[in-house]
Amino acid sequence: MNKPDLSQTPPPVTFGQAFRYWLKLGFISFGGPAGQIAIMHQELVEKKRWISERRFLHALNYCMLLPGPEAQQLAIYIGWLMHRTWGGIVAGTLFILPSLCLLIALSWIYVAFGDVAWVAGLFYGIKPAVTAIVLQAAHRIGSRALKNKILWFIAGLSFLAIFLLQVPFPAIVVMAALIGFLGSRIAPETFRVGGGHNETNKSYGAALIDDDTPRPAHTWFCWSRLTAIVTVGSLLWAIPMAMLTAYHGWSHALTQMGWFFSKAALLTFGGAYAVLPYVYQGAVEHYHWLQPRQMIDGLALGETTPGPLIMVVTFVGFVAGWSQALFGPEQLGWTGAVAATLVTYFTFLPSFLFILAGGPLVESTHGNLKFTAPLTGITAAVVGVILNLAVFFAYHVFWPQGFTGRFDGAAALIGFCALLALFRYKVGVIPSIAVCGMAGLLFTFFKPWLLQVGVLL
């Protein structure tokens, strides 16, 4: 078999070819944003050569500046770059569609059969693993983002604010952005992003969208195009919200889900782990749609399915719809599916608008310190917020009845082993969850015998 001539530009990609690739990506996009971006890089840059390394990383830098799942936004961006607006819509939709269907099915199994012994045993082992995964996320983001004492200080203040003072997550984001903005004027080098994605000279051959390929006409700024996209996007949000309000009323759970997750979608700076505390504050503490342990279980399901981790909101919506019995006690599954789809729609709608409307605008500001410094401050604050999430999970997993109750030594041992596997031996998330789930299942099965022989107190 002859090797392809890397000096020759690949043939044009049809819309059908792109459709098939984005559909495939939706089923294999495991491993969180880093894994998903790596998959796209390997396929689109190295193998297919649809886009050059430099153009790919430039798009990634753009997506990193925005709230929302950067891997999905990167797919939207490349789809938009190749096949205009519909290319972006198809790429972004197929990126999450398989995960939506799978999570609705898994959520139904969870709420319908969650009390079955073997299911409960699996989740007993998975929960400590999730605690370790969140702690690893805090370490991973912190090691990349906290480059000086000022950023460490912001992260520490963020942790104390949400842990001790219960400051709402949006307020922390605003304050961190303000500190970053002021810092860009007082100490610009402190808030300058170093080691960016653009620092590369790699080439995998001539690409369809290469470094010197002229920008397509639809990527240039145009007031009429911007106005049209913003108008359509606003209607896509406003019409469903108006219909929910008119039919159910503003205080109805479905209406409040649409409103709450629209706000959550604008706060996902730093990825899903950053917005989860806000989702927890609203869904668990304010609206009482689900219980703390269910939130942990939902994150576990989100970790084991393809698509962005923020897809955990699909689980939240399903459980909320089921528990509220919004369409009556005989239609719980249908209610959960409708609520899950509604929540997913409102969560991901802004990602499409950010790319399709803001692409030409945001690209022109890339590398401008007054725009990137507030995001540097937000990223530092996100580290403290994620650390608080790890503490929250550890508390509910290792002290299920509170600090006055019994410490769960078996769960702590599973969590420690997961932490060791992730940090010391670099085991992947999916294998770690699978092994811990089996450990929890075995422990649940043998627990009566262990109690009988006096191993457990």
Short mmCIF file of C-alpha atoms in Angstrom, two decimals:
data_model
loop_
_atom_site.label_atom_id
_atom_site.label_comp_id
_atom_site.label_asym_id
_atom_site.label_seq_id
_atom_site.Cartn_x
_atom_site.Cartn_y
_atom_site.Cartn_z
CA MET A 1 0.00 0.00 0.00
CA ASN A 2 1.44 3.36 -1.05
CA LYS A 3 1.87 6.02 1.56
CA PRO A 4 -0.04 9.25 0.91
CA ASP A 5 1.95 12.14 -0.50
CA LEU A 6 2.07 14.56 2.45
CA SER A 7 2.97 17.43 0.16
CA GLN A 8 -0.36 17.15 -1.63
CA THR A 9 -3.46 18.82 -0.20
CA PRO A 10 -6.16 16.24 0.69
CA PRO A 11 -9.30 16.26 -1.47
CA PRO A 12 -12.24 18.41 -0.34
CA VAL A 13 -14.39 16.91 2.42
CA THR A 14 -18.07 16.52 1.60
CA PHE A 15 -20.78 17.32 4.12
CA GLY A 16 -21.65 13.60 4.25
CA GLN A 17 -18.07 12.61 5.09
CA ALA A 18 -17.95 15.19 7.85
CA PHE A 19 -21.35 14.04 9.16
CA ARG A 20 -20.12 10.45 9.48
CA TYR A 21 -16.98 11.54 11.30
CA TRP A 22 -18.83 13.75 13.83
CA LEU A 23 -21.29 10.91 14.49
CA LYS A 24 -18.39 8.52 15.12
CA LEU A 25 -16.76 11.06 17.42
CA GLY A 26 -19.93 11.28 19.49
CA PHE A 27 -19.63 7.58 20.33
CA ILE A 28 -15.88 7.48 21.07
CA SER A 29 -15.33 10.82 22.87
CA PHE A 30 -14.31 9.37 26.22
CA GLY A 31 -11.60 10.69 28.54
CA GLY A 32 -12.84 14.18 29.35
CA PRO A 33 -11.83 17.31 27.40
CA ALA A 34 -8.14 16.36 27.21
CA GLY A 35 -8.95 12.94 25.76
CA GLN A 36 -11.58 14.32 23.38
CA ILE A 37 -9.24 17.03 22.08
CA ALA A 38 -6.49 14.43 21.63
CA ILE A 39 -8.85 12.22 19.60
CA MET A 40 -9.78 15.12 17.31
CA HIS A 41 -6.14 16.12 16.92
CA GLN A 42 -5.08 12.61 15.97
CA GLU A 43 -7.89 12.21 13.45
CA LEU A 44 -8.28 15.68 11.95
CA VAL A 45 -4.68 16.94 12.06
CA GLU A 46 -2.46 13.86 11.88
CA LYS A 47 -4.45 11.31 9.87
CA LYS A 48 -7.09 13.04 7.75
CA ARG A 49 -5.24 16.39 7.49
CA TRP A 50 -8.49 18.32 7.33
CA ILE A 51 -6.90 21.17 9.31
CA SER A 52 -3.32 22.13 10.10
CA GLU A 53 -1.73 21.97 13.53
CA ARG A 54 -1.53 25.74 13.84
CA ARG A 55 -5.12 26.35 12.76
CA PHE A 56 -6.35 23.57 15.06
CA LEU A 57 -4.55 25.03 18.07
CA HIS A 58 -5.67 28.54 17.20
CA ALA A 59 -9.27 27.29 17.28
CA LEU A 60 -8.58 25.53 20.58
CA ASN A 61 -7.21 28.73 22.13
CA TYR A 62 -10.39 30.50 21.09
CA CYS A 63 -12.58 27.83 22.70
CA MET A 64 -10.50 27.90 25.89
CA LEU A 65 -11.50 31.54 26.37
CA LEU A 66 -15.21 30.75 26.40
CA PRO A 67 -17.52 29.32 29.04
CA GLY A 68 -18.74 25.86 28.11
CA PRO A 69 -17.22 22.50 27.12
CA GLU A 70 -14.16 23.39 25.05
CA ALA A 71 -13.99 20.03 23.25
CA GLN A 72 -17.54 20.34 21.95
CA GLN A 73 -16.95 23.97 21.03
CA LEU A 74 -13.80 22.94 19.16
CA ALA A 75 -15.89 20.46 17.17
CA ILE A 76 -18.45 23.20 16.43
CA TYR A 77 -15.66 25.55 15.37
CA ILE A 78 -14.03 23.11 12.96
CA GLY A 79 -17.41 22.04 11.59
CA TRP A 80 -18.30 25.71 11.08
CA LEU A 81 -14.95 26.43 9.47
CA MET A 82 -15.41 23.58 6.98
CA HIS A 83 -19.12 23.72 6.18
CA ARG A 84 -20.45 27.02 7.46
CA THR A 85 -23.27 27.30 10.01
CA TRP A 86 -24.88 23.91 9.40
CA GLY A 87 -21.50 22.24 9.63
CA GLY A 88 -21.04 23.68 13.10
CA ILE A 89 -24.57 22.76 14.20
CA VAL A 90 -24.19 19.16 13.02
CA ALA A 91 -20.73 18.74 14.60
CA GLY A 92 -21.83 20.12 17.96
CA THR A 93 -25.11 18.20 18.05
CA LEU A 94 -23.61 14.84 17.13
CA PHE A 95 -20.89 15.39 19.74
CA ILE A 96 -23.49 15.20 22.53
CA LEU A 97 -26.41 13.24 21.00
CA PRO A 98 -25.12 9.69 21.75
CA SER A 99 -24.30 10.73 25.32
CA LEU A 100 -27.77 12.24 25.76
CA CYS A 101 -29.51 9.02 24.70
CA LEU A 102 -27.17 6.84 26.76
CA LEU A 103 -27.49 8.97 29.91
CA ILE A 104 -31.29 9.00 29.70
CA ALA A 105 -31.23 5.19 29.55
CA LEU A 106 -28.70 4.89 32.40
CA SER A 107 -30.59 7.44 34.51
CA TRP A 108 -33.78 5.42 34.10
CA ILE A 109 -31.95 2.25 35.22
CA TYR A 110 -30.50 4.16 38.17
CA VAL A 111 -33.78 5.54 39.52
CA ALA A 112 -35.78 2.40 38.73
CA PHE A 113 -33.30 -0.17 40.03
CA GLY A 114 -30.87 1.84 42.17
CA ASP A 115 -31.92 -0.01 45.32
CA VAL A 116 -31.09 -3.41 43.81
CA ALA A 117 -28.15 -4.83 45.76
CA TRP A 118 -25.71 -5.24 42.86
CA VAL A 119 -26.41 -1.75 41.50
CA ALA A 120 -25.98 -0.23 44.97
CA GLY A 121 -22.74 -2.19 45.36
CA LEU A 122 -21.31 -0.83 42.12
CA PHE A 123 -22.07 2.75 43.14
CA TYR A 124 -20.61 2.11 46.59
CA GLY A 125 -17.24 1.56 44.93
CA ILE A 126 -17.62 4.21 42.23
CA LYS A 127 -18.31 7.10 44.63
CA PRO A 128 -14.85 7.04 46.30
CA ALA A 129 -13.29 6.82 42.82
CA VAL A 130 -15.19 9.95 41.78
CA THR A 131 -13.85 11.75 44.86
CA ALA A 132 -10.30 10.85 43.78
CA ILE A 133 -11.02 11.94 40.18
CA VAL A 134 -12.23 15.37 41.30
CA LEU A 135 -9.12 15.80 43.46
CA GLN A 136 -6.98 14.84 40.47
CA ALA A 137 -8.82 17.46 38.38
CA ALA A 138 -8.00 20.14 40.96
CA HIS A 139 -4.33 19.09 40.86
CA ARG A 140 -4.21 18.94 37.06
CA ILE A 141 -5.79 22.36 36.53
CA GLY A 142 -3.86 23.88 39.43
CA SER A 143 -0.47 22.69 38.21
CA ARG A 144 -1.17 24.28 34.84
CA ALA A 145 -2.88 27.49 35.99
CA LEU A 146 -1.24 28.53 39.29
CA LYS A 147 2.05 29.89 38.02
CA ASN A 148 2.76 32.41 40.79
CA LYS A 149 1.88 33.34 44.38
CA ILE A 150 -0.88 35.76 43.38
CA LEU A 151 -2.76 33.06 41.49
CA TRP A 152 -2.29 30.65 44.40
CA PHE A 153 -3.71 33.35 46.67
CA ILE A 154 -6.77 33.74 44.43
CA ALA A 155 -7.31 29.97 44.47
CA GLY A 156 -7.06 29.90 48.28
CA LEU A 157 -9.50 32.78 48.68
CA SER A 158 -11.91 31.07 46.30
CA PHE A 159 -11.81 27.86 48.35
CA LEU A 160 -12.39 29.70 51.64
CA ALA A 161 -15.19 31.80 50.14
CA ILE A 162 -17.22 28.82 48.94
CA PHE A 163 -16.25 26.40 51.73
CA LEU A 164 -16.59 28.62 54.80
CA LEU A 165 -18.79 31.50 53.65
CA GLN A 166 -20.97 29.68 51.08
CA VAL A 167 -20.42 32.51 48.60
CA PRO A 168 -22.35 31.73 45.37
CA PHE A 169 -20.20 30.56 42.49
CA PRO A 170 -21.26 33.41 40.12
CA ALA A 171 -20.02 35.95 42.70
CA ILE A 172 -16.66 34.17 42.88
CA VAL A 173 -16.37 34.26 39.07
CA VAL A 174 -17.13 38.00 38.96
CA MET A 175 -14.63 38.82 41.71
CA ALA A 176 -11.90 36.68 40.13
CA ALA A 177 -12.47 38.35 36.76
CA LEU A 178 -12.28 41.78 38.40
CA ILE A 179 -9.02 40.88 40.14
CA GLY A 180 -7.62 39.67 36.82
CA PHE A 181 -8.68 42.83 35.02
CA LEU A 182 -7.13 45.11 37.65
CA GLY A 183 -4.07 42.87 37.82
CA SER A 184 -3.49 43.24 34.08
CA ARG A 185 -2.96 46.94 34.69
CA ILE A 186 -1.01 46.76 37.96
CA ALA A 187 1.11 43.63 37.39
CA PRO A 188 0.56 42.48 33.79
CA GLU A 189 3.23 39.76 33.83
CA THR A 190 1.47 38.04 36.75
CA PHE A 191 -1.67 37.51 34.68
CA ARG A 192 -0.06 36.87 31.32
CA VAL A 193 -0.80 33.38 30.01
CA GLY A 194 2.46 31.55 29.30
CA GLY A 195 3.18 28.36 27.46
CA GLY A 196 0.17 28.75 25.24
CA HIS A 197 -1.13 26.22 22.77
CA ASN A 198 0.26 28.16 19.86
CA GLU A 199 3.87 27.34 20.69
CA THR A 200 4.36 24.68 18.07
CA ASN A 201 6.17 24.17 14.78
CA LYS A 202 4.89 20.67 14.07
CA SER A 203 3.59 19.82 10.64
CA TYR A 204 1.87 16.65 9.47
CA GLY A 205 1.87 17.59 5.81
CA ALA A 206 -0.32 19.79 3.66
CA ALA A 207 -3.78 20.22 5.13
CA LEU A 208 -7.10 21.05 3.57
CA ILE A 209 -7.31 24.09 5.86
CA ASP A 210 -3.62 24.94 6.06
CA ASP A 211 -1.67 27.76 7.70
CA ASP A 212 -1.69 29.83 4.53
CA THR A 213 -5.17 28.86 3.34
CA PRO A 214 -7.22 32.04 2.89
CA ARG A 215 -9.96 32.48 5.46
CA PRO A 216 -13.38 31.44 4.10
CA ALA A 217 -15.79 34.30 3.52
CA HIS A 218 -18.14 33.21 6.32
CA THR A 219 -15.36 33.60 8.94
CA TRP A 220 -14.97 37.32 8.33
CA PHE A 221 -16.93 39.67 10.54
CA CYS A 222 -20.21 40.87 9.06
CA TRP A 223 -22.80 42.91 10.96
CA SER A 224 -25.76 41.43 9.11
CA ARG A 225 -24.60 37.85 9.73
CA LEU A 226 -23.92 38.59 13.40
CA THR A 227 -27.35 40.18 13.80
CA ALA A 228 -29.07 37.23 12.15
CA ILE A 229 -27.29 34.64 14.32
CA VAL A 230 -27.90 36.56 17.54
CA THR A 231 -31.56 37.05 16.63
CA VAL A 232 -32.15 33.40 15.79
CA GLY A 233 -30.21 32.26 18.85
CA SER A 234 -32.18 34.58 21.12
CA LEU A 235 -35.44 33.25 19.69
CA LEU A 236 -34.29 29.65 20.16
CA TRP A 237 -33.91 30.48 23.86
CA ALA A 238 -36.83 32.88 24.34
CA ILE A 239 -39.58 30.91 22.55
CA PRO A 240 -39.20 27.69 24.61
CA MET A 241 -38.92 29.75 27.82
CA ALA A 242 -42.05 31.73 26.90
CA MET A 243 -43.96 28.54 26.08
CA LEU A 244 -42.92 26.91 29.37
CA THR A 245 -43.92 30.03 31.32
CA ALA A 246 -47.25 30.40 29.51
CA TYR A 247 -48.20 26.72 29.80
CA HIS A 248 -46.80 25.81 33.23
CA GLY A 249 -46.12 29.13 34.95
CA TRP A 250 -42.84 30.69 36.05
CA SER A 251 -42.56 28.72 39.30
CA HIS A 252 -43.06 25.32 37.64
CA ALA A 253 -40.08 22.96 37.84
CA LEU A 254 -39.59 22.70 34.05
CA THR A 255 -39.57 26.48 33.66
CA GLN A 256 -37.13 26.86 36.53
CA MET A 257 -34.90 24.16 35.03
CA GLY A 258 -34.74 26.08 31.76
CA TRP A 259 -33.87 29.32 33.57
CA PHE A 260 -31.39 27.77 36.02
CA PHE A 261 -29.42 25.79 33.44
CA SER A 262 -29.33 28.76 31.06
CA LYS A 263 -27.45 30.59 33.82
CA ALA A 264 -25.26 27.57 34.54
CA ALA A 265 -24.23 27.41 30.88
CA LEU A 266 -22.68 30.87 31.17
CA LEU A 267 -20.59 29.93 34.22
CA THR A 268 -18.68 26.90 32.94
CA PHE A 269 -15.27 28.62 32.83
CA GLY A 270 -12.70 25.95 33.60
CA GLY A 271 -14.87 23.02 32.58
CA ALA A 272 -17.59 20.96 34.16
CA TYR A 273 -15.87 20.57 37.53
CA ALA A 274 -16.03 24.33 37.99
CA VAL A 275 -19.78 24.63 37.43
CA LEU A 276 -20.76 21.52 39.40
CA PRO A 277 -20.75 23.39 42.74
CA TYR A 278 -23.19 25.90 41.25
CA VAL A 279 -25.39 23.06 39.94
CA TYR A 280 -25.22 21.44 43.36
CA GLN A 281 -26.18 24.67 45.13
CA GLY A 282 -29.21 25.08 42.89
CA ALA A 283 -30.40 21.54 42.22
CA VAL A 284 -29.78 20.11 45.70
CA GLU A 285 -29.86 22.95 48.21
CA HIS A 286 -32.21 25.48 46.61
CA TYR A 287 -34.69 23.55 44.47
CA HIS A 288 -34.33 20.15 46.22
CA TRP A 289 -34.62 18.33 42.90
CA LEU A 290 -32.26 15.57 44.03
CA GLN A 291 -30.22 14.44 47.03
CA PRO A 292 -26.45 14.92 47.61
CA ARG A 293 -25.68 11.23 47.08
CA GLN A 294 -27.56 11.32 43.77
CA MET A 295 -25.37 14.21 42.62
CA ILE A 296 -22.28 12.08 43.25
CA ASP A 297 -23.85 9.13 41.44
CA GLY A 298 -24.68 11.37 38.49
CA LEU A 299 -21.07 12.51 38.21
CA ALA A 300 -20.01 8.86 38.22
CA LEU A 301 -22.35 8.14 35.30
CA GLY A 302 -21.09 11.23 33.49
CA GLU A 303 -17.49 10.02 33.85
CA THR A 304 -18.30 6.66 32.26
CA THR A 305 -20.16 7.89 29.17
CA PRO A 306 -18.87 9.64 26.03
CA GLY A 307 -19.32 13.35 25.56
CA PRO A 308 -18.54 16.35 27.78
CA LEU A 309 -18.60 15.79 31.54
CA ILE A 310 -21.11 18.62 31.86
CA MET A 311 -23.57 16.09 30.42
CA VAL A 312 -24.11 15.22 34.08
CA VAL A 313 -26.85 17.87 33.85
CA THR A 314 -28.82 15.34 31.76
CA PHE A 315 -28.84 13.03 34.77
CA VAL A 316 -29.82 15.92 37.05
CA GLY A 317 -32.72 16.78 34.77
CA PHE A 318 -33.92 13.17 34.54
CA VAL A 319 -33.83 12.61 38.30
CA ALA A 320 -35.49 15.99 38.90
CA GLY A 321 -38.31 15.22 36.48
CA TRP A 322 -38.78 11.73 37.92
CA SER A 323 -38.75 12.85 41.57
CA GLN A 324 -41.15 15.74 40.89
CA ALA A 325 -43.58 13.45 38.99
CA LEU A 326 -44.40 16.43 36.78
CA PHE A 327 -46.67 14.49 34.41
CA GLY A 328 -48.17 12.21 37.03
CA PRO A 329 -46.95 9.07 38.84
CA GLU A 330 -47.67 6.81 35.86
CA GLN A 331 -45.39 8.68 33.44
CA LEU A 332 -42.21 9.01 35.47
CA GLY A 333 -39.92 7.74 32.70
CA TRP A 334 -41.41 10.08 30.12
CA THR A 335 -41.19 13.00 32.56
CA GLY A 336 -37.55 12.27 33.27
CA ALA A 337 -36.68 12.03 29.55
CA VAL A 338 -38.43 15.34 28.77
CA ALA A 339 -36.73 17.12 31.68
CA ALA A 340 -33.33 15.66 30.74
CA THR A 341 -33.67 16.78 27.12
CA LEU A 342 -34.88 20.24 28.19
CA VAL A 343 -31.97 20.73 30.58
CA THR A 344 -29.44 19.57 27.96
CA TYR A 345 -30.91 21.94 25.36
CA PHE A 346 -30.64 25.02 27.56
CA THR A 347 -27.16 24.05 28.80
CA PHE A 348 -25.59 23.61 25.37
CA LEU A 349 -27.42 26.26 23.33
CA PRO A 350 -24.96 29.05 24.33
CA SER A 351 -21.99 27.01 23.07
CA PHE A 352 -23.37 27.08 19.54
CA LEU A 353 -24.06 30.81 19.76
CA PHE A 354 -20.59 31.62 21.14
CA ILE A 355 -18.92 29.94 18.16
CA LEU A 356 -21.29 30.89 15.35
CA ALA A 357 -21.76 34.50 16.47
CA GLY A 358 -18.56 35.28 18.31
CA GLY A 359 -15.96 33.42 16.25
CA PRO A 360 -14.90 36.25 13.96
CA LEU A 361 -14.97 38.73 16.87
CA VAL A 362 -13.12 36.71 19.52
CA GLU A 363 -10.39 35.60 17.14
CA SER A 364 -9.35 39.21 16.71
CA THR A 365 -8.84 39.60 20.48
CA HIS A 366 -6.72 36.49 20.98
CA GLY A 367 -3.56 37.27 22.95
CA ASN A 368 -4.86 40.66 24.08
CA LEU A 369 -4.02 40.83 27.80
CA LYS A 370 -7.04 42.91 28.82
CA PHE A 371 -9.26 40.08 27.56
CA THR A 372 -7.18 37.11 28.75
CA ALA A 373 -6.19 38.39 32.23
CA PRO A 374 -9.74 38.15 33.68
CA LEU A 375 -9.88 34.57 32.41
CA THR A 376 -6.56 33.84 34.10
CA GLY A 377 -8.06 35.06 37.38
CA ILE A 378 -11.19 32.97 36.85
CA THR A 379 -9.11 29.85 36.13
CA ALA A 380 -7.18 30.35 39.38
CA ALA A 381 -10.45 30.70 41.32
CA VAL A 382 -11.78 27.57 39.63
CA VAL A 383 -9.00 25.52 41.26
CA GLY A 384 -10.28 26.49 44.71
CA VAL A 385 -13.87 25.74 43.71
CA ILE A 386 -12.95 22.27 42.43
CA LEU A 387 -11.02 21.55 45.64
CA ASN A 388 -14.17 22.44 47.58
CA LEU A 389 -16.08 19.98 45.42
CA ALA A 390 -13.60 17.23 46.32
CA VAL A 391 -14.04 18.03 50.03
CA PHE A 392 -17.82 17.94 49.60
CA PHE A 393 -17.71 14.54 47.93
CA ALA A 394 -15.27 13.15 50.52
CA TYR A 395 -17.53 14.26 53.36
CA HIS A 396 -20.64 12.60 51.92
CA VAL A 397 -18.81 9.43 50.85
CA PHE A 398 -16.62 8.77 53.90
CA TRP A 399 -19.08 10.09 56.54
CA PRO A 400 -22.45 9.14 55.03
CA GLN A 401 -24.29 9.95 58.31
CA GLY A 402 -22.27 13.11 58.98
CA PHE A 403 -19.22 13.63 61.20
CA THR A 404 -21.16 12.39 64.21
CA GLY A 405 -21.75 9.07 62.43
CA ARG A 406 -19.42 6.21 61.57
CA PHE A 407 -16.42 6.76 59.31
CA ASP A 408 -16.65 4.42 56.30
CA GLY A 409 -13.21 2.83 56.27
CA ALA A 410 -13.93 0.55 53.31
CA ALA A 411 -14.97 3.50 51.11
CA ALA A 412 -11.88 5.42 52.25
CA LEU A 413 -9.64 2.47 51.31
CA ILE A 414 -11.21 2.28 47.83
CA GLY A 415 -10.77 6.04 47.45
CA PHE A 416 -7.11 5.86 48.52
CA CYS A 417 -6.42 3.07 46.00
CA ALA A 418 -8.12 5.12 43.26
CA LEU A 419 -6.03 8.14 44.20
CA LEU A 420 -2.86 6.03 44.08
CA ALA A 421 -3.82 4.59 40.70
CA LEU A 422 -4.55 8.02 39.21
CA PHE A 423 -1.56 9.92 40.60
CA ARG A 424 1.16 7.31 40.96
CA TYR A 425 0.44 4.84 38.18
CA LYS A 426 -1.38 7.18 35.73
CA VAL A 427 -4.31 4.80 35.31
CA GLY A 428 -7.14 6.21 33.18
CA VAL A 429 -10.45 7.41 34.56
CA ILE A 430 -12.59 4.67 33.00
CA PRO A 431 -10.41 1.74 34.23
CA SER A 432 -10.23 3.32 37.70
CA ILE A 433 -14.01 3.62 37.90
CA ALA A 434 -14.49 0.08 36.59
CA VAL A 435 -12.10 -1.50 39.12
CA CYS A 436 -13.50 0.53 42.03
CA GLY A 437 -17.03 -0.39 41.02
CA MET A 438 -16.12 -4.08 41.08
CA ALA A 439 -14.41 -3.60 44.45
CA GLY A 440 -17.59 -2.01 45.81
CA LEU A 441 -19.67 -4.86 44.42
CA LEU A 442 -17.42 -7.49 46.03
CA PHE A 443 -17.40 -5.64 49.35
CA THR A 444 -21.21 -5.40 49.36
CA PHE A 445 -21.46 -9.11 48.58
CA PHE A 446 -19.04 -10.16 51.34
CA LYS A 447 -20.03 -7.52 53.91
CA PRO A 448 -22.51 -9.78 55.82
CA TRP A 449 -19.81 -12.45 56.16
CA LEU A 450 -17.20 -9.87 57.25
CA LEU A 451 -19.59 -8.56 59.90
CA GLN A 452 -20.27 -12.08 61.07
CA VAL A 453 -16.60 -12.88 61.62
CA GLY A 454 -15.97 -9.52 63.23
CA VAL A 455 -13.71 -7.96 60.61
CA LEU A 456 -15.92 -4.88 60.39
CA LEU A 457 -16.94 -2.96 63.50
#
